[in-house]
Amino acid sequence: MLKKREYPILEFDTCKKSFTEPSELIKPIDIPECCVITFFREVVEKKNENGELKLIAELKSETLTIPVYETMYEGKRVALTLGFVGAAASAAVFEELIAFGAKKFIVCGGAGVLQKDIAVGNIVLPIAAIRDEGLSYHYLEPSREVEANKHAIQVIENEFINDGIKYIKAKTWTTDAIYRETRDKIALRVSEGCVTVEMEAAAFFAVAQFRKVILGQILYGGDDLSGEAWDLRNWNSRKDTRENLVDLSMKICLKL
């Protein structure tokens, strides 16, 4: 019997089987075991327009449909799809990709930076995420942080080093509430070692642990939250950075 707690978010259920299991609702398909989830829609659209992608599935919700594609990278099959912004939605997409049959994942996207010296486009490798969202508490027992997969971190680091890519290895802050990132809360997260803030990492890490699949994440520095005022820095217009990061993610995913 599940014990009632003071706050519902702390009522973690150790039962592994859900009332609605993705594997019972979704039939496996011929999907590559390596899958890149990106938040750079324009990169995926460009690859599709260039004839590089083949549609293999669709993830449908009440508000939109997310296509799942197959592409080739250096002669090997890779799945490519878009993340759904926010922890809960991205976790649902992730669950369904696992149910389809994918087993190894790299997620790439942007993040707000919490340190002024992190320039737009600087690469960040998150090793853990502060769990300031709700989704992860349904997959793992309550804790302050959730760690990224160590094997994925090592593979990503090796590739960065081999390719001479400079990067920052640190914690990230995952929050649901983009309009409640207060100065005091930002200062607290910085004191805990976070250099970025985003909306999905803790959820991805938690689901990956629960489902026993490999997932790593790569972030690049976007808008700046470290000063007195928010600075957009035109982070989402850096097309070359975003395209290169998707290709790099495919390369790394095949090595997991």
XYZ file of N, CA and C in Angstrom:
768
model
N 0.845 -1.199 0.000
C 0.000 0.000 0.000
C 0.881 1.251 0.000
N 0.620 2.134 -0.920
C 1.388 3.371 -1.008
C 1.066 4.275 0.174
N 2.114 4.767 0.822
C 1.930 5.594 2.008
C 1.725 7.051 1.630
N 0.716 7.662 2.228
C 0.442 9.074 1.978
C 1.494 9.940 2.671
N 2.012 10.917 1.933
C 2.997 11.856 2.464
C 2.372 13.238 2.589
N 3.128 14.130 3.211
C 2.617 15.494 3.355
C 2.415 16.150 1.994
N 3.336 15.853 1.045
C 3.241 16.423 -0.292
C 3.179 15.292 -1.319
N 2.222 15.323 -2.244
C 2.061 14.237 -3.225
C 3.316 13.946 -4.033
N 4.147 14.956 -4.308
C 5.335 14.761 -5.124
C 6.325 13.801 -4.464
N 6.204 13.600 -3.159
C 7.108 12.716 -2.424
C 6.575 11.292 -2.307
N 5.403 11.027 -2.856
C 4.789 9.698 -2.750
C 5.296 8.786 -3.875
N 6.565 8.468 -3.825
C 7.170 7.618 -4.850
C 6.663 6.189 -4.721
N 6.234 5.625 -5.835
C 5.731 4.249 -5.861
C 6.814 3.336 -6.428
N 7.245 2.357 -5.654
C 8.311 1.449 -6.085
C 7.831 0.418 -7.110
N 6.519 0.341 -7.318
C 5.981 -0.596 -8.306
C 6.512 -0.248 -9.692
N 7.076 -1.215 -10.392
C 7.681 -0.977 -11.693
C 6.665 -0.926 -12.838
N 5.490 -1.490 -12.620
C 4.500 -1.567 -13.694
C 3.445 -0.483 -13.542
N 3.253 0.265 -14.604
C 2.253 1.334 -14.608
C 0.923 0.809 -15.136
N -0.138 1.531 -14.828
C -1.467 1.182 -15.341
C -1.483 1.264 -16.861
N -0.715 2.214 -17.410
C -0.570 2.342 -18.859
C 0.909 2.210 -19.213
N 1.309 1.042 -19.656
C 2.695 0.775 -20.020
C 2.911 1.068 -21.505
N 3.909 1.890 -21.845
C 4.166 2.184 -23.257
C 4.361 0.927 -24.104
N 5.041 -0.063 -23.540
C 5.328 -1.284 -24.305
C 4.071 -2.085 -24.613
N 2.991 -1.838 -23.873
C 1.727 -2.532 -24.123
C 0.824 -1.737 -25.070
N 1.103 -0.452 -25.202
C 0.285 0.415 -26.049
C 0.902 0.634 -27.427
N 2.236 0.474 -27.510
C 2.959 0.803 -28.736
C 3.687 -0.430 -29.258
N 3.483 -0.735 -30.526
C 4.155 -1.876 -31.127
C 5.556 -1.481 -31.586
N 6.546 -2.357 -31.366
C 7.905 -2.073 -31.858
C 7.909 -1.923 -33.370
N 8.806 -1.092 -33.862
C 8.974 -0.898 -35.298
C 10.443 -1.106 -35.658
N 10.732 -1.064 -36.927
C 12.116 -1.204 -37.383
C 12.802 0.153 -37.249
N 13.147 0.502 -36.029
C 13.798 1.775 -35.743
C 15.260 1.523 -35.399
N 16.179 2.377 -35.831
C 17.584 2.215 -35.425
C 17.709 2.241 -33.912
N 18.651 1.480 -33.351
C 18.815 1.488 -31.902
C 19.391 2.810 -31.403
N 20.070 3.544 -32.275
C 20.646 4.845 -31.918
C 19.701 5.960 -32.364
N 19.374 6.849 -31.453
C 18.386 7.884 -31.730
C 18.859 9.226 -31.176
N 18.795 10.259 -31.996
C 19.103 11.616 -31.563
C 17.799 12.388 -31.393
N 17.650 12.977 -30.231
C 16.512 13.852 -29.946
C 17.048 15.279 -29.900
N 16.559 16.126 -30.777
C 17.035 17.497 -30.800
C 15.878 18.475 -30.634
N 16.203 19.671 -30.163
C 15.207 20.727 -30.025
C 15.386 21.793 -31.114
N 16.207 21.472 -32.115
C 16.475 22.412 -33.197
C 15.603 22.060 -34.400
N 14.386 22.549 -34.390
C 13.418 22.171 -35.423
C 13.886 22.527 -36.826
N 14.514 23.710 -36.973
C 14.913 24.155 -38.307
C 15.979 23.245 -38.914
N 16.794 22.608 -38.056
C 17.824 21.696 -38.551
C 17.171 20.443 -39.127
N 16.199 19.910 -38.408
C 15.487 18.719 -38.882
C 14.722 19.034 -40.167
N 14.069 20.184 -40.206
C 13.310 20.564 -41.399
C 14.225 20.714 -42.612
N 15.408 21.283 -42.407
C 16.351 21.452 -43.508
C 16.833 20.102 -44.031
N 17.146 19.188 -43.115
C 17.578 17.859 -43.534
C 16.469 17.154 -44.316
N 15.235 17.354 -43.886
C 14.107 16.734 -44.578
C 13.935 17.328 -45.974
N 14.042 18.644 -46.077
C 13.934 19.317 -47.379
C 15.042 18.882 -48.328
N 16.203 18.556 -47.784
C 17.342 18.122 -48.600
C 17.280 16.637 -48.970
N 16.219 15.968 -48.543
C 16.048 14.565 -48.885
C 16.896 13.611 -48.074
N 17.372 14.053 -46.903
C 18.252 13.224 -46.082
C 17.486 12.299 -45.128
N 16.190 12.531 -44.970
C 15.425 11.817 -43.949
C 14.321 10.954 -44.555
N 14.017 9.869 -43.861
C 12.899 8.993 -44.226
C 11.968 8.877 -43.021
N 10.697 9.198 -43.203
C 9.728 9.117 -42.115
C 9.464 7.666 -41.755
N 9.618 7.331 -40.454
C 9.370 5.944 -40.039
C 8.268 5.825 -38.991
N 7.896 6.947 -38.372
C 6.834 6.908 -37.363
C 6.393 8.331 -37.050
N 5.273 8.424 -36.337
C 4.793 9.718 -35.863
C 4.340 9.585 -34.416
N 4.704 10.561 -33.606
C 4.287 10.613 -32.208
C 3.187 11.654 -32.108
N 1.974 11.202 -31.809
C 0.816 12.096 -31.873
C 0.330 12.488 -30.482
N -0.024 13.765 -30.349
C -0.644 14.264 -29.120
C -1.869 15.071 -29.515
N -2.554 15.634 -28.521
C -3.749 16.420 -28.801
C -3.429 17.688 -29.574
N -2.209 18.203 -29.433
C -1.903 19.510 -30.009
C -0.979 19.482 -31.215
N -0.148 18.466 -31.352
C 0.734 18.402 -32.504
C 1.243 16.980 -32.710
N 1.809 16.758 -33.883
C 2.387 15.469 -34.240
C 3.885 15.651 -34.481
N 4.688 14.802 -33.841
C 6.142 14.867 -33.996
C 6.599 13.719 -34.893
N 7.224 14.036 -36.025
C 7.713 12.973 -36.906
C 8.993 12.341 -36.367
N 9.123 11.058 -36.601
C 10.345 10.324 -36.277
C 10.957 9.874 -37.603
N 12.212 10.264 -37.811
C 12.863 9.981 -39.076
C 14.009 8.984 -38.903
N 14.385 8.382 -40.032
C 15.617 7.615 -40.109
C 16.542 8.321 -41.095
N 17.812 8.384 -40.765
C 18.801 8.951 -41.670
C 20.063 8.111 -41.608
N 21.015 8.424 -42.451
C 22.276 7.700 -42.464
C 23.396 8.638 -42.043
N 24.290 8.133 -41.208
C 25.485 8.887 -40.840
C 26.684 7.971 -41.000
N 27.556 8.314 -41.910
C 28.738 7.500 -42.225
C 28.357 6.041 -42.465
N 27.279 5.873 -43.233
C 26.848 4.538 -43.644
C 26.045 3.761 -42.621
N 25.713 4.381 -41.491
C 24.961 3.687 -40.441
C 23.626 4.380 -40.172
N 22.633 3.577 -39.815
C 21.290 4.097 -39.563
C 21.212 4.803 -38.214
N 20.554 5.955 -38.214
C 20.307 6.706 -36.990
C 18.886 7.254 -37.041
N 18.193 7.196 -35.928
C 16.873 7.828 -35.841
C 17.052 9.276 -35.404
N 16.211 10.155 -35.918
C 16.280 11.571 -35.591
C 14.873 12.103 -35.377
N 14.677 12.765 -34.253
C 13.352 13.328 -33.974
C 13.494 14.570 -33.119
N 12.368 15.244 -32.894
C 12.349 16.464 -32.097
C 11.902 16.183 -30.673
N 12.497 16.891 -29.724
C 12.025 16.833 -28.355
C 10.803 17.725 -28.197
N 9.998 17.439 -27.235
C 8.820 18.233 -26.904
C 9.224 19.093 -25.706
N 9.166 20.411 -25.837
C 9.661 21.297 -24.784
C 8.939 21.041 -23.463
N 9.725 20.898 -22.387
C 9.183 20.640 -21.063
C 9.439 19.211 -20.632
N 9.628 19.021 -19.334
C 10.011 17.711 -18.806
C 8.964 16.633 -19.073
N 7.722 16.904 -18.740
C 6.687 15.879 -18.864
C 6.496 15.447 -20.315
N 6.406 16.417 -21.223
C 6.181 16.089 -22.629
C 7.376 15.374 -23.242
N 8.589 15.838 -22.926
C 9.779 15.183 -23.469
C 9.905 13.752 -22.953
N 9.543 13.535 -21.708
C 9.598 12.179 -21.157
C 8.627 11.258 -21.874
N 7.452 11.762 -22.229
C 6.470 10.954 -22.952
C 7.007 10.568 -24.329
N 7.627 11.532 -25.024
C 8.248 11.245 -26.312
C 9.348 10.204 -26.146
N 10.169 10.370 -25.134
C 11.261 9.445 -24.847
C 10.731 8.040 -24.584
N 9.701 7.930 -23.769
C 9.093 6.629 -23.459
C 8.618 5.925 -24.736
N 7.999 6.669 -25.627
C 7.462 6.063 -26.837
C 8.566 5.644 -27.802
N 9.652 6.406 -27.832
C 10.796 6.004 -28.656
C 11.425 4.713 -28.136
N 11.476 4.580 -26.815
C 11.975 3.339 -26.213
C 11.053 2.173 -26.571
N 9.754 2.410 -26.497
C 8.785 1.370 -26.829
C 8.895 0.966 -28.298
N 9.219 1.900 -29.162
C 9.426 1.577 -30.579
C 10.613 0.637 -30.763
N 11.619 0.741 -29.868
C 12.771 -0.144 -29.960
C 14.130 0.539 -29.913
N 14.164 1.870 -29.810
C 15.445 2.564 -29.700
C 16.061 2.312 -28.316
N 17.388 2.263 -28.248
C 18.060 1.886 -27.003
C 19.170 2.845 -26.575
N 19.689 3.614 -27.511
C 20.798 4.520 -27.205
C 20.434 5.912 -27.707
N 20.619 6.918 -26.837
C 20.111 8.250 -27.146
C 21.130 9.343 -26.841
N 21.156 10.325 -27.709
C 21.821 11.593 -27.420
C 20.775 12.693 -27.602
N 20.687 13.554 -26.611
C 19.785 14.710 -26.681
C 20.641 15.947 -26.881
N 20.278 16.804 -27.829
C 21.011 18.059 -27.991
C 20.034 19.228 -28.081
N 20.380 20.285 -27.368
C 19.530 21.469 -27.351
C 20.252 22.627 -26.699
N 19.577 23.738 -26.605
C 20.151 24.915 -25.972
C 19.740 25.010 -24.514
N 20.395 25.916 -23.788
C 20.083 26.132 -22.380
C 20.455 27.548 -21.995
N 19.746 28.089 -21.032
C 20.147 29.368 -20.480
C 21.419 29.199 -19.678
N 22.280 30.204 -19.689
C 23.535 30.111 -18.948
C 23.453 30.933 -17.669
N 24.136 30.436 -16.638
C 24.113 31.074 -15.325
C 25.447 31.712 -14.980
N 26.373 31.682 -15.944
C 27.673 32.325 -15.772
C 27.959 33.210 -16.979
N 28.370 34.441 -16.712
C 28.553 35.436 -17.769
C 29.601 35.024 -18.793
N 30.602 34.254 -18.371
C 31.700 33.929 -19.281
C 31.399 32.765 -20.219
N 30.194 32.195 -20.126
C 29.800 31.144 -21.063
C 29.183 31.819 -22.285
N 29.907 31.818 -23.389
C 29.462 32.515 -24.590
C 28.383 31.720 -25.311
N 27.656 32.429 -26.179
C 26.681 31.744 -27.027
C 27.408 30.693 -27.860
N 26.896 29.475 -27.838
C 27.512 28.396 -28.607
C 28.505 27.553 -27.834
N 28.927 28.003 -26.650
C 29.806 27.162 -25.829
C 29.100 25.854 -25.486
N 29.829 24.758 -25.564
C 29.248 23.443 -25.313
C 29.302 23.098 -23.830
N 28.192 22.597 -23.313
C 28.102 22.164 -21.922
C 27.703 20.693 -21.887
N 28.452 19.910 -21.130
C 28.153 18.490 -20.924
C 27.593 18.325 -19.524
N 26.280 18.149 -19.379
C 25.707 18.015 -18.033
C 25.991 16.640 -17.439
N 26.532 16.637 -16.222
C 26.834 15.382 -15.541
C 25.747 15.018 -14.527
N 24.915 16.000 -14.181
C 23.808 15.775 -13.257
C 22.842 16.938 -13.404
N 21.608 16.727 -12.960
C 20.597 17.774 -13.038
C 19.907 17.947 -11.690
N 19.741 19.198 -11.282
C 18.927 19.503 -10.104
C 17.477 19.240 -10.465
N 16.781 18.480 -9.638
C 15.422 18.036 -9.953
C 14.382 19.054 -9.475
N 14.313 20.163 -10.176
C 13.348 21.203 -9.832
C 12.171 21.157 -10.804
N 11.753 19.940 -11.126
C 10.575 19.695 -11.965
C 9.790 18.565 -11.314
N 8.737 18.110 -11.933
C 7.903 17.101 -11.291
C 8.027 15.700 -11.835
N 8.364 15.576 -13.095
C 8.333 14.277 -13.771
C 9.246 13.248 -13.137
N 10.481 13.643 -12.826
C 11.477 12.669 -12.359
C 11.079 11.986 -11.057
N 10.232 12.636 -10.260
C 9.833 12.080 -8.966
C 8.880 10.899 -9.105
N 8.395 10.656 -10.314
C 7.551 9.493 -10.568
C 8.363 8.305 -11.078
N 9.660 8.538 -11.345
C 10.536 7.488 -11.857
C 11.615 7.073 -10.869
N 12.060 8.005 -10.054
C 13.113 7.733 -9.078
C 12.705 8.286 -7.720
N 13.235 7.679 -6.669
C 12.953 8.180 -5.330
C 13.407 9.632 -5.201
N 12.741 10.404 -4.351
C 13.103 11.819 -4.191
C 14.569 12.006 -3.822
N 15.207 12.926 -4.487
C 16.592 13.293 -4.205
C 16.811 14.677 -4.803
N 17.881 15.302 -4.434
C 18.125 16.656 -4.938
C 18.582 16.652 -6.399
N 19.360 15.643 -6.766
C 19.917 15.581 -8.110
C 19.699 14.205 -8.729
N 19.829 14.147 -10.033
C 19.864 12.874 -10.748
C 21.071 12.927 -11.666
N 21.867 11.856 -11.654
C 23.094 11.822 -12.451
C 22.830 11.372 -13.880
N 23.649 11.881 -14.779
C 23.624 11.402 -16.158
C 24.336 10.055 -16.224
N 24.094 9.321 -17.302
C 24.715 8.019 -17.499
C 26.227 8.181 -17.653
N 26.984 7.503 -16.818
C 28.448 7.659 -16.809
C 29.087 7.188 -18.111
N 28.582 6.114 -18.671
C 29.125 5.624 -19.946
C 28.915 6.667 -21.037
N 27.721 7.245 -21.084
C 27.436 8.265 -22.095
C 28.348 9.473 -21.921
N 28.566 9.883 -20.682
C 29.453 11.014 -20.412
C 30.855 10.726 -20.942
N 31.346 9.521 -20.691
C 32.696 9.158 -21.124
C 32.823 9.153 -22.640
N 31.821 8.598 -23.314
C 31.846 8.552 -24.777
C 31.809 9.960 -25.360
N 30.950 10.815 -24.805
C 30.861 12.196 -25.282
C 32.182 12.922 -25.063
N 32.732 12.772 -23.862
C 34.016 13.425 -23.560
C 35.115 12.960 -24.503
N 35.194 11.678 -24.740
C 36.222 11.148 -25.637
C 36.121 11.773 -27.023
N 34.902 11.927 -27.500
C 34.697 12.510 -28.820
C 35.080 13.988 -28.834
N 34.696 14.698 -27.783
C 35.086 16.109 -27.684
C 36.603 16.260 -27.708
N 37.273 15.422 -26.939
C 38.736 15.501 -26.853
C 39.379 15.142 -28.186
N 38.899 14.074 -28.814
C 39.460 13.650 -30.099
C 39.266 14.699 -31.190
N 38.124 15.410 -31.130
C 37.817 16.416 -32.145
C 38.302 17.805 -31.763
N 38.940 17.938 -30.597
C 39.441 19.232 -30.161
C 38.348 20.227 -29.824
N 37.217 19.725 -29.337
C 36.079 20.587 -28.995
C 36.173 21.002 -27.535
N 36.176 22.286 -27.294
C 36.198 22.790 -25.925
C 34.798 22.653 -25.314
N 34.744 22.292 -24.043
C 33.449 22.097 -23.399
C 33.559 22.345 -21.901
N 32.412 22.521 -21.294
C 32.302 22.692 -19.844
C 31.529 21.494 -19.299
N 32.066 20.873 -18.285
C 31.449 19.699 -17.662
C 30.902 20.131 -16.306
N 29.574 20.098 -16.145
C 29.002 20.657 -14.916
C 27.554 20.199 -14.747
N 26.938 20.661 -13.674
C 25.529 20.375 -13.403
C 24.632 21.355 -14.150
N 23.409 20.919 -14.372
C 22.388 21.785 -14.942
C 21.183 21.840 -14.016
N 20.411 22.868 -14.141
C 19.200 23.067 -13.318
C 17.985 22.868 -14.214
N 17.192 21.839 -13.911
C 15.971 21.580 -14.663
C 14.776 22.121 -13.895
N 14.025 23.004 -14.535
C 12.843 23.588 -13.890
C 11.664 23.615 -14.857
N 10.478 23.460 -14.314
C 9.258 23.570 -15.116
C 8.844 25.020 -15.328
N 9.288 25.898 -14.433
C 8.703 27.233 -14.342
C 9.635 28.301 -14.911
N 9.567 28.519 -16.225
C 10.480 29.474 -16.856
C 10.222 30.911 -16.395
N 9.022 31.188 -15.922
C 8.716 32.545 -15.460
C 8.804 32.693 -13.944
N 9.442 31.700 -13.295
C 9.684 31.785 -11.850
C 11.149 31.512 -11.527
N 12.013 31.891 -12.439
C 13.460 31.777 -12.205
C 13.912 33.072 -11.528
N 13.755 33.126 -10.229
C 14.049 34.351 -9.479
C 15.545 34.517 -9.248
N 15.959 35.722 -8.892
C 17.383 35.982 -8.652
C 17.926 35.113 -7.527
N 17.158 34.979 -6.450
C 17.635 34.178 -5.321
C 17.750 32.705 -5.693
N 16.796 32.233 -6.486
C 16.862 30.823 -6.874
C 18.024 30.583 -7.833
N 18.264 31.511 -8.732
C 19.419 31.399 -9.625
C 20.713 31.360 -8.816
N 20.814 32.245 -7.830
C 22.025 32.281 -6.988
C 22.214 30.963 -6.248
N 21.119 30.387 -5.769
C 21.196 29.110 -5.059
C 21.681 28.002 -5.986
N 21.129 27.952 -7.181
C 21.540 26.915 -8.130
C 23.011 27.069 -8.535
N 23.448 28.304 -8.704
C 24.861 28.534 -9.016
C 25.748 28.030 -7.876
N 25.314 28.258 -6.640
C 26.090 27.795 -5.484
C 26.155 26.275 -5.420
N 25.194 25.603 -6.066
C 25.184 24.140 -6.100
C 26.007 23.583 -7.259
N 26.540 24.470 -8.097
C 27.385 24.022 -9.187
C 26.742 24.009 -10.556
N 25.541 24.559 -10.676
C 24.870 24.584 -11.981
C 25.408 25.723 -12.840
N 25.627 25.450 -14.108
C 26.062 26.496 -15.041
C 25.004 26.772 -16.109
N 23.977 25.924 -16.174
C 22.901 26.108 -17.143
C 21.550 25.870 -16.497
N 20.507 26.355 -17.178
C 19.136 26.078 -16.768
C 18.338 25.688 -18.012
N 17.561 24.639 -17.894
C 16.747 24.140 -19.005
C 15.535 23.424 -18.427
N 14.774 22.727 -19.257
C 13.487 22.195 -18.813
C 13.341 20.681 -18.921
N 14.393 19.965 -19.329
C 14.192 18.541 -19.616
C 15.205 17.563 -19.047
N 16.420 17.989 -18.747
C 17.507 17.042 -18.446
C 17.176 16.076 -17.312
N 16.652 16.579 -16.208
C 16.346 15.699 -15.071
C 15.354 14.616 -15.467
N 14.406 14.975 -16.303
C 13.419 13.998 -16.758
C 14.058 12.943 -17.646
N 14.868 13.377 -18.606
C 15.553 12.421 -19.479
C 16.428 11.463 -18.674
N 17.207 12.001 -17.731
C 18.105 11.158 -16.939
C 17.325 10.143 -16.099
N 16.200 10.597 -15.524
C 15.403 9.714 -14.666
C 14.741 8.593 -15.459
N 14.140 8.936 -16.591
C 13.491 7.910 -17.417
C 14.522 6.918 -17.934
N 15.688 7.413 -18.333
C 16.741 6.524 -18.836
C 17.167 5.519 -17.771
N 17.318 5.980 -16.543
C 17.672 5.067 -15.454
C 16.575 4.040 -15.221
N 15.345 4.502 -15.210
C 14.210 3.615 -14.932
C 14.048 2.556 -16.017
N 14.184 2.964 -17.263
C 13.999 2.043 -18.394
C 15.277 1.311 -18.788
N 16.397 1.646 -18.110
C 17.674 0.976 -18.357
C 18.119 1.101 -19.819
N 18.072 2.330 -20.319
C 18.633 2.634 -21.628
C 19.739 3.671 -21.437
N 20.560 3.842 -22.454
C 21.685 4.778 -22.374
C 21.281 6.115 -22.980
N 21.489 7.179 -22.232
C 21.192 8.520 -22.733
C 22.229 9.513 -22.233
N 22.723 10.321 -23.156
C 23.592 11.435 -22.808
C 23.015 12.708 -23.380
N 23.405 13.842 -22.823
C 22.868 15.111 -23.293
C 23.990 16.109 -23.554
N 23.819 16.891 -24.608
C 24.760 17.954 -24.955
C 23.973 19.254 -25.053
N 24.432 20.274 -24.361
C 23.774 21.574 -24.389
C 24.719 22.614 -24.981
N 24.122 23.652 -25.550
C 24.983 24.770 -25.936
C 24.438 26.054 -25.335
N 25.352 26.935 -24.977
C 24.988 28.148 -24.274
C 24.062 29.030 -25.080
N 22.951 29.420 -24.458
C 21.978 30.263 -25.127
C 21.815 31.601 -24.439
N 20.588 31.894 -24.017
C 20.310 33.162 -23.350
C 21.007 33.227 -21.994
N 21.269 34.444 -21.537
C 22.071 34.680 -20.326
C 21.179 35.135 -19.176
N 21.221 34.361 -18.064
C 20.452 34.704 -16.873
C 21.356 35.110 -15.714
N 22.614 35.378 -16.002
C 23.571 35.619 -14.924
C 23.602 37.072 -14.450
N 23.063 38.000 -15.229
C 23.144 39.416 -14.882
C 21.884 39.949 -14.224
N 21.785 41.255 -14.188
C 20.629 41.907 -13.583
C 19.399 41.809 -14.480
N 19.631 41.694 -15.791
C 18.520 41.599 -16.740
C 18.750 40.423 -17.681
N 17.657 39.872 -18.182
C 17.730 38.740 -19.095
C 18.296 39.199 -20.435
N 19.230 38.444 -20.991
C 19.850 38.769 -22.260
C 19.627 37.608 -23.228
N 18.796 37.822 -24.240
C 18.463 36.761 -25.199
C 19.686 36.333 -26.014
N 20.548 37.280 -26.369
C 21.800 37.049 -27.109
C 21.580 36.391 -28.477
N 20.358 36.468 -28.997
C 20.043 35.872 -30.314
C 20.511 34.423 -30.417
N 20.376 33.682 -29.308
C 20.940 32.337 -29.245
C 20.313 31.374 -30.240
N 19.033 31.557 -30.564
C 18.375 30.578 -31.436
C 18.550 30.880 -32.915
N 19.414 31.848 -33.264
C 19.680 32.151 -34.666
C 21.037 31.620 -35.118
N 21.724 30.889 -34.235
C 23.066 30.377 -34.568
C 22.938 29.066 -35.362
N 22.607 29.194 -36.652
C 22.263 28.026 -37.462
C 23.420 27.046 -37.612
N 24.632 27.560 -37.864
C 25.775 26.665 -38.059
C 26.049 25.840 -36.809
N 25.990 26.489 -35.650
C 26.222 25.788 -34.388
C 25.199 24.682 -34.197
N 23.963 24.984 -34.469
C 22.889 24.022 -34.251
C 22.979 22.849 -35.230
N 23.293 23.131 -36.484
C 23.444 22.055 -37.464
C 24.626 21.157 -37.108
N 25.738 21.760 -36.743
C 26.919 20.973 -36.391
C 26.675 20.125 -35.154
N 25.909 20.649 -34.220
C 25.653 19.914 -32.987
C 24.779 18.690 -33.234
N 23.838 18.791 -34.142
C 23.011 17.634 -34.489
C 23.862 16.558 -35.155
N 24.713 16.964 -36.096
C 25.590 15.981 -36.760
C 26.552 15.348 -35.761
N 27.100 16.150 -34.861
C 27.998 15.626 -33.829
C 27.255 14.635 -32.929
N 26.018 14.932 -32.618
C 25.224 14.048 -31.762
C 24.996 12.694 -32.425
N 24.767 12.695 -33.736
C 24.596 11.432 -34.438
C 25.887 10.624 -34.405
N 27.002 11.308 -34.630
C 28.313 10.641 -34.596
C 28.557 9.995 -33.248
N 28.256 10.730 -32.168
C 28.480 10.219 -30.814
C 27.518 9.097 -30.479
N 26.264 9.254 -30.884
C 25.262 8.251 -30.546
C 25.645 6.875 -31.090
N 26.235 6.858 -32.265
C 26.648 5.585 -32.866
C 27.796 4.926 -32.111
N 28.452 5.665 -31.218
C 29.574 5.122 -30.438
C 29.173 4.724 -29.023
N 27.916 4.923 -28.655
C 27.481 4.572 -27.290
C 27.491 3.066 -27.077
